[in-house]
Amino acid sequence: MELVQQNPDIAAYLAASEAVDHEHPAVRAVANRLSEEHPGAYAYAEAAFVYVRDTVPHSADAGDPRVTWRASDVLEQRTGVCYAKSIAYAALLRARGIPAALCYQRLADDDGSNPVIHGLVAVLLPGERTWARQDVRGNKPGVDARFSLKGERLAWVVRPEFNEVDYSVLYTEPHPVVLDALRAAPDRSSLWRTLPTEL
């Protein structure tokens, strides 16, 4: 699949915003610590991936009712669903001048029912010609996502026979239907009833 930039200007994938608030002290603190330990761009991108994947539990796995959507809140509160964790990872990448995009899949149950949008991040490291999608959702039995530039290691591979989709667009900001769902939900159980099913 060919990934397509929503904005042709690569600088748009380095910008800070209300959600991808990489200028926030909480984001900067994590970025500074990780970059001291992993000074190269590749090493830093992988370390930030592992940090978000492994130290910020997916709220459904942890039974956490809180809903986060700003990168700083995700990192401070140490909780979030896939969308929120992706926002946090994008912010950590941008904090070190690494272009990061938000991107998505539509997944479904084994019979094709109950479709839901799943959040990913795409990274463009120095010297690379193509974006590489990463999945910081968090591993669990049956899910083994890894940082990789040479072949995707996502939590799930889409199954077209069940109407699952890899969306090709690389967004500079969280998709509006995703961000609206996060911001409107008072808790995770409410969010679960309003998760977007398509973009």
PDB file of C-alpha atoms in Angstrom:
ATOM      1  CA  MET A   1       0.000   0.000   0.000  1.00  0.00           C
ATOM      2  CA  GLU A   2       1.279   3.454  -0.894  1.00  0.00           C
ATOM      3  CA  LEU A   3       0.921   5.927   1.960  1.00  0.00           C
ATOM      4  CA  VAL A   4      -0.220   9.405   0.920  1.00  0.00           C
ATOM      5  CA  GLN A   5       0.563  12.605   2.796  1.00  0.00           C
ATOM      6  CA  GLN A   6      -2.517  14.688   3.565  1.00  0.00           C
ATOM      7  CA  ASN A   7      -0.226  17.709   3.374  1.00  0.00           C
ATOM      8  CA  PRO A   8       2.699  17.729   0.907  1.00  0.00           C
ATOM      9  CA  ASP A   9       4.704  19.999   3.237  1.00  0.00           C
ATOM     10  CA  ILE A  10       6.773  17.788   5.530  1.00  0.00           C
ATOM     11  CA  ALA A  11       6.915  20.624   8.083  1.00  0.00           C
ATOM     12  CA  ALA A  12       3.226  19.999   8.798  1.00  0.00           C
ATOM     13  CA  TYR A  13       4.235  16.650  10.312  1.00  0.00           C
ATOM     14  CA  LEU A  14       6.499  18.407  12.815  1.00  0.00           C
ATOM     15  CA  ALA A  15       3.961  20.960  14.079  1.00  0.00           C
ATOM     16  CA  ALA A  16       2.594  21.178  17.594  1.00  0.00           C
ATOM     17  CA  SER A  17      -1.149  21.406  18.227  1.00  0.00           C
ATOM     18  CA  GLU A  18      -3.673  21.057  21.019  1.00  0.00           C
ATOM     19  CA  ALA A  19      -3.570  17.252  20.791  1.00  0.00           C
ATOM     20  CA  VAL A  20       0.004  16.715  19.587  1.00  0.00           C
ATOM     21  CA  ASP A  21       1.330  19.123  22.212  1.00  0.00           C
ATOM     22  CA  HIS A  22       5.006  18.277  21.991  1.00  0.00           C
ATOM     23  CA  GLU A  23       6.034  21.637  23.451  1.00  0.00           C
ATOM     24  CA  HIS A  24       4.370  20.707  26.766  1.00  0.00           C
ATOM     25  CA  PRO A  25       6.842  20.147  29.627  1.00  0.00           C
ATOM     26  CA  ALA A  26       5.548  16.612  30.244  1.00  0.00           C
ATOM     27  CA  VAL A  27       6.290  15.616  26.644  1.00  0.00           C
ATOM     28  CA  ARG A  28       9.622  17.437  26.642  1.00  0.00           C
ATOM     29  CA  ALA A  29      10.701  15.695  29.848  1.00  0.00           C
ATOM     30  CA  VAL A  30      10.157  12.232  28.382  1.00  0.00           C
ATOM     31  CA  ALA A  31      11.727  13.233  25.059  1.00  0.00           C
ATOM     32  CA  ASN A  32      14.791  14.676  26.784  1.00  0.00           C
ATOM     33  CA  ARG A  33      15.313  11.590  28.916  1.00  0.00           C
ATOM     34  CA  LEU A  34      14.913   9.202  25.985  1.00  0.00           C
ATOM     35  CA  SER A  35      17.173  11.230  23.701  1.00  0.00           C
ATOM     36  CA  GLU A  36      19.935  11.325  26.321  1.00  0.00           C
ATOM     37  CA  GLU A  37      19.849   7.541  26.504  1.00  0.00           C
ATOM     38  CA  HIS A  38      19.301   7.053  22.740  1.00  0.00           C
ATOM     39  CA  PRO A  39      20.895   9.992  20.882  1.00  0.00           C
ATOM     40  CA  GLY A  40      20.500   8.798  17.273  1.00  0.00           C
ATOM     41  CA  ALA A  41      17.232   9.357  15.403  1.00  0.00           C
ATOM     42  CA  TYR A  42      16.617   5.652  14.748  1.00  0.00           C
ATOM     43  CA  ALA A  43      17.481   4.620  18.307  1.00  0.00           C
ATOM     44  CA  TYR A  44      15.350   7.422  19.712  1.00  0.00           C
ATOM     45  CA  ALA A  45      12.337   6.552  17.513  1.00  0.00           C
ATOM     46  CA  GLU A  46      12.528   2.926  18.607  1.00  0.00           C
ATOM     47  CA  ALA A  47      12.992   3.830  22.278  1.00  0.00           C
ATOM     48  CA  ALA A  48      10.025   6.212  22.173  1.00  0.00           C
ATOM     49  CA  PHE A  49       7.959   3.472  20.523  1.00  0.00           C
ATOM     50  CA  VAL A  50       8.826   0.975  23.257  1.00  0.00           C
ATOM     51  CA  TYR A  51       8.202   3.596  25.938  1.00  0.00           C
ATOM     52  CA  VAL A  52       4.662   4.367  24.768  1.00  0.00           C
ATOM     53  CA  ARG A  53       3.844   0.759  23.921  1.00  0.00           C
ATOM     54  CA  ASP A  54       5.084  -0.697  27.203  1.00  0.00           C
ATOM     55  CA  THR A  55       4.850   1.980  29.912  1.00  0.00           C
ATOM     56  CA  VAL A  56       1.483   3.507  28.988  1.00  0.00           C
ATOM     57  CA  PRO A  57      -1.085   0.717  29.422  1.00  0.00           C
ATOM     58  CA  HIS A  58      -3.950   0.543  26.971  1.00  0.00           C
ATOM     59  CA  SER A  59      -6.868   1.632  29.120  1.00  0.00           C
ATOM     60  CA  ALA A  60      -9.053  -1.299  28.044  1.00  0.00           C
ATOM     61  CA  ASP A  61      -6.354  -3.818  28.968  1.00  0.00           C
ATOM     62  CA  ALA A  62      -5.840  -2.116  32.312  1.00  0.00           C
ATOM     63  CA  GLY A  63      -9.526  -1.550  33.072  1.00  0.00           C
ATOM     64  CA  ASP A  64      -8.846   2.187  33.375  1.00  0.00           C
ATOM     65  CA  PRO A  65     -11.984   4.327  32.889  1.00  0.00           C
ATOM     66  CA  ARG A  66     -10.090   7.532  32.051  1.00  0.00           C
ATOM     67  CA  VAL A  67     -10.067   8.933  28.514  1.00  0.00           C
ATOM     68  CA  THR A  68      -7.026  10.924  27.388  1.00  0.00           C
ATOM     69  CA  TRP A  69      -6.456  12.695  24.075  1.00  0.00           C
ATOM     70  CA  ARG A  70      -3.616  15.182  24.551  1.00  0.00           C
ATOM     71  CA  ALA A  71      -0.130  13.721  24.300  1.00  0.00           C
ATOM     72  CA  SER A  72       0.850  15.379  27.572  1.00  0.00           C
ATOM     73  CA  ASP A  73      -2.136  13.839  29.387  1.00  0.00           C
ATOM     74  CA  VAL A  74      -1.371  10.392  27.984  1.00  0.00           C
ATOM     75  CA  LEU A  75       2.209  10.585  29.248  1.00  0.00           C
ATOM     76  CA  GLU A  76       1.344  12.154  32.616  1.00  0.00           C
ATOM     77  CA  GLN A  77      -1.623   9.900  33.414  1.00  0.00           C
ATOM     78  CA  ARG A  78      -0.056   6.806  31.825  1.00  0.00           C
ATOM     79  CA  THR A  79      -3.248   5.664  30.118  1.00  0.00           C
ATOM     80  CA  GLY A  80      -4.965   5.809  26.756  1.00  0.00           C
ATOM     81  CA  VAL A  81      -6.616   3.883  23.975  1.00  0.00           C
ATOM     82  CA  CYS A  82      -4.831   3.294  20.662  1.00  0.00           C
ATOM     83  CA  TYR A  83      -5.701   6.763  19.338  1.00  0.00           C
ATOM     84  CA  ALA A  84      -4.340   8.519  22.408  1.00  0.00           C
ATOM     85  CA  LYS A  85      -1.183   6.425  22.566  1.00  0.00           C
ATOM     86  CA  SER A  86      -0.568   7.171  18.882  1.00  0.00           C
ATOM     87  CA  ILE A  87      -0.906  10.892  19.561  1.00  0.00           C
ATOM     88  CA  ALA A  88       1.644  10.589  22.374  1.00  0.00           C
ATOM     89  CA  TYR A  89       4.116   8.713  20.185  1.00  0.00           C
ATOM     90  CA  ALA A  90       3.714  11.258  17.381  1.00  0.00           C
ATOM     91  CA  ALA A  91       4.413  14.048  19.878  1.00  0.00           C
ATOM     92  CA  LEU A  92       7.567  12.368  21.159  1.00  0.00           C
ATOM     93  CA  LEU A  93       8.830  11.959  17.594  1.00  0.00           C
ATOM     94  CA  ARG A  94       8.050  15.552  16.631  1.00  0.00           C
ATOM     95  CA  ALA A  95       9.707  16.778  19.817  1.00  0.00           C
ATOM     96  CA  ARG A  96      12.987  15.536  18.324  1.00  0.00           C
ATOM     97  CA  GLY A  97      12.370  16.816  14.800  1.00  0.00           C
ATOM     98  CA  ILE A  98      11.231  13.464  13.378  1.00  0.00           C
ATOM     99  CA  PRO A  99       8.209  13.745  11.063  1.00  0.00           C
ATOM    100  CA  ALA A 100       5.247  11.784  12.423  1.00  0.00           C
ATOM    101  CA  ALA A 101       1.780  11.207  10.984  1.00  0.00           C
ATOM    102  CA  LEU A 102      -1.440   9.762  12.366  1.00  0.00           C
ATOM    103  CA  CYS A 103      -2.952   6.982  10.277  1.00  0.00           C
ATOM    104  CA  TYR A 104      -5.645   4.371  10.664  1.00  0.00           C
ATOM    105  CA  GLN A 105      -7.055   0.942   9.975  1.00  0.00           C
ATOM    106  CA  ARG A 106     -10.638  -0.288  10.089  1.00  0.00           C
ATOM    107  CA  LEU A 107     -10.808  -3.625  11.893  1.00  0.00           C
ATOM    108  CA  ALA A 108     -13.715  -5.963  12.603  1.00  0.00           C
ATOM    109  CA  ASP A 109     -14.737  -9.139  14.385  1.00  0.00           C
ATOM    110  CA  ASP A 110     -14.004 -12.511  12.795  1.00  0.00           C
ATOM    111  CA  ASP A 111     -17.359 -12.445  10.978  1.00  0.00           C
ATOM    112  CA  GLY A 112     -16.883  -8.897   9.692  1.00  0.00           C
ATOM    113  CA  SER A 113     -19.272  -7.353  12.206  1.00  0.00           C
ATOM    114  CA  ASN A 114     -18.596  -4.530  14.688  1.00  0.00           C
ATOM    115  CA  PRO A 115     -16.122  -2.492  12.631  1.00  0.00           C
ATOM    116  CA  VAL A 116     -13.932  -0.029  14.509  1.00  0.00           C
ATOM    117  CA  ILE A 117     -11.174   2.406  13.605  1.00  0.00           C
ATOM    118  CA  HIS A 118      -7.707   1.594  14.976  1.00  0.00           C
ATOM    119  CA  GLY A 119      -5.005   4.239  15.381  1.00  0.00           C
ATOM    120  CA  LEU A 120      -1.406   4.009  14.143  1.00  0.00           C
ATOM    121  CA  VAL A 121       1.576   6.312  13.654  1.00  0.00           C
ATOM    122  CA  ALA A 122       3.788   6.634  10.582  1.00  0.00           C
ATOM    123  CA  VAL A 123       7.367   7.814  10.972  1.00  0.00           C
ATOM    124  CA  LEU A 124       9.796   9.206   8.395  1.00  0.00           C
ATOM    125  CA  LEU A 125      13.340   8.859   9.678  1.00  0.00           C
ATOM    126  CA  PRO A 126      16.362  10.679   8.207  1.00  0.00           C
ATOM    127  CA  GLY A 127      17.674   8.936   5.114  1.00  0.00           C
ATOM    128  CA  GLU A 128      14.461   6.984   4.561  1.00  0.00           C
ATOM    129  CA  ARG A 129      12.394   7.551   1.443  1.00  0.00           C
ATOM    130  CA  THR A 130       9.184   6.034   2.693  1.00  0.00           C
ATOM    131  CA  TRP A 131       7.033   6.345   5.773  1.00  0.00           C
ATOM    132  CA  ALA A 132       6.852   3.346   8.104  1.00  0.00           C
ATOM    133  CA  ARG A 133       3.696   2.608  10.087  1.00  0.00           C
ATOM    134  CA  GLN A 134       4.043   1.680  13.751  1.00  0.00           C
ATOM    135  CA  ASP A 135       1.500   0.403  16.282  1.00  0.00           C
ATOM    136  CA  VAL A 136       1.976   1.466  19.922  1.00  0.00           C
ATOM    137  CA  ARG A 137      -1.343   0.025  21.105  1.00  0.00           C
ATOM    138  CA  GLY A 138       0.344  -2.278  23.583  1.00  0.00           C
ATOM    139  CA  ASN A 139       0.984  -5.995  23.370  1.00  0.00           C
ATOM    140  CA  LYS A 140      -1.088  -8.707  25.004  1.00  0.00           C
ATOM    141  CA  PRO A 141      -1.707 -12.388  24.295  1.00  0.00           C
ATOM    142  CA  GLY A 142      -2.188 -12.646  20.537  1.00  0.00           C
ATOM    143  CA  VAL A 143      -0.773  -9.156  19.863  1.00  0.00           C
ATOM    144  CA  ASP A 144       2.966  -8.661  19.234  1.00  0.00           C
ATOM    145  CA  ALA A 145       3.611  -5.274  17.611  1.00  0.00           C
ATOM    146  CA  ARG A 146       7.255  -4.255  17.115  1.00  0.00           C
ATOM    147  CA  PHE A 147       9.116  -1.199  15.854  1.00  0.00           C
ATOM    148  CA  SER A 148      10.188  -1.861  12.282  1.00  0.00           C
ATOM    149  CA  LEU A 149      11.192   0.092   9.201  1.00  0.00           C
ATOM    150  CA  LYS A 150      11.687  -2.940   6.951  1.00  0.00           C
ATOM    151  CA  GLY A 151       8.335  -4.667   6.995  1.00  0.00           C
ATOM    152  CA  GLU A 152       5.401  -3.830   9.206  1.00  0.00           C
ATOM    153  CA  ARG A 153       5.010  -5.434  12.623  1.00  0.00           C
ATOM    154  CA  LEU A 154       1.565  -4.099  13.501  1.00  0.00           C
ATOM    155  CA  ALA A 155      -0.855  -5.533  16.038  1.00  0.00           C
ATOM    156  CA  TRP A 156      -3.206  -6.626  13.259  1.00  0.00           C
ATOM    157  CA  VAL A 157      -3.015  -7.233   9.521  1.00  0.00           C
ATOM    158  CA  VAL A 158      -6.236  -6.235   7.789  1.00  0.00           C
ATOM    159  CA  ARG A 159      -8.453  -8.910   6.284  1.00  0.00           C
ATOM    160  CA  PRO A 160     -10.231  -7.554   3.197  1.00  0.00           C
ATOM    161  CA  GLU A 161     -12.629 -10.508   3.221  1.00  0.00           C
ATOM    162  CA  PHE A 162     -14.052  -9.081   6.461  1.00  0.00           C
ATOM    163  CA  ASN A 163     -14.241  -5.556   5.030  1.00  0.00           C
ATOM    164  CA  GLU A 164     -11.182  -4.443   6.979  1.00  0.00           C
ATOM    165  CA  VAL A 165      -9.216  -1.544   5.504  1.00  0.00           C
ATOM    166  CA  ASP A 166      -5.780   0.051   5.669  1.00  0.00           C
ATOM    167  CA  TYR A 167      -6.411   3.761   5.161  1.00  0.00           C
ATOM    168  CA  SER A 168      -3.601   5.237   3.083  1.00  0.00           C
ATOM    169  CA  VAL A 169      -3.816   8.876   4.163  1.00  0.00           C
ATOM    170  CA  LEU A 170      -1.191  10.217   6.569  1.00  0.00           C
ATOM    171  CA  TYR A 171      -2.827  12.906   8.679  1.00  0.00           C
ATOM    172  CA  THR A 172      -1.025  15.812  10.313  1.00  0.00           C
ATOM    173  CA  GLU A 173      -3.539  15.770  13.177  1.00  0.00           C
ATOM    174  CA  PRO A 174      -5.864  13.138  14.651  1.00  0.00           C
ATOM    175  CA  HIS A 175      -8.768  12.560  12.289  1.00  0.00           C
ATOM    176  CA  PRO A 176     -11.739  14.717  13.358  1.00  0.00           C
ATOM    177  CA  VAL A 177     -14.047  11.734  13.982  1.00  0.00           C
ATOM    178  CA  VAL A 178     -11.407  10.203  16.248  1.00  0.00           C
ATOM    179  CA  LEU A 179     -10.660  13.399  18.139  1.00  0.00           C
ATOM    180  CA  ASP A 180     -14.354  14.249  18.509  1.00  0.00           C
ATOM    181  CA  ALA A 181     -15.056  10.809  20.001  1.00  0.00           C
ATOM    182  CA  LEU A 182     -12.201  11.136  22.485  1.00  0.00           C
ATOM    183  CA  ARG A 183     -13.086  14.663  23.562  1.00  0.00           C
ATOM    184  CA  ALA A 184     -16.787  13.917  23.982  1.00  0.00           C
ATOM    185  CA  ALA A 185     -16.424  10.760  26.075  1.00  0.00           C
ATOM    186  CA  PRO A 186     -16.721  11.216  29.860  1.00  0.00           C
ATOM    187  CA  ASP A 187     -15.215   7.765  30.405  1.00  0.00           C
ATOM    188  CA  ARG A 188     -14.003   4.743  28.483  1.00  0.00           C
ATOM    189  CA  SER A 189     -17.301   2.847  28.664  1.00  0.00           C
ATOM    190  CA  SER A 190     -18.970   5.806  26.966  1.00  0.00           C
ATOM    191  CA  LEU A 191     -16.171   5.968  24.419  1.00  0.00           C
ATOM    192  CA  TRP A 192     -16.656   2.274  23.622  1.00  0.00           C
ATOM    193  CA  ARG A 193     -20.250   3.029  22.585  1.00  0.00           C
ATOM    194  CA  THR A 194     -19.192   5.879  20.295  1.00  0.00           C
ATOM    195  CA  LEU A 195     -15.983   4.592  18.682  1.00  0.00           C
ATOM    196  CA  PRO A 196     -15.846   5.590  15.013  1.00  0.00           C
ATOM    197  CA  THR A 197     -16.536   2.773  12.572  1.00  0.00           C
ATOM    198  CA  GLU A 198     -15.177   4.447   9.444  1.00  0.00           C
ATOM    199  CA  LEU A 199     -13.333   7.559   8.269  1.00  0.00           C
TER     200      LEU A 199
END
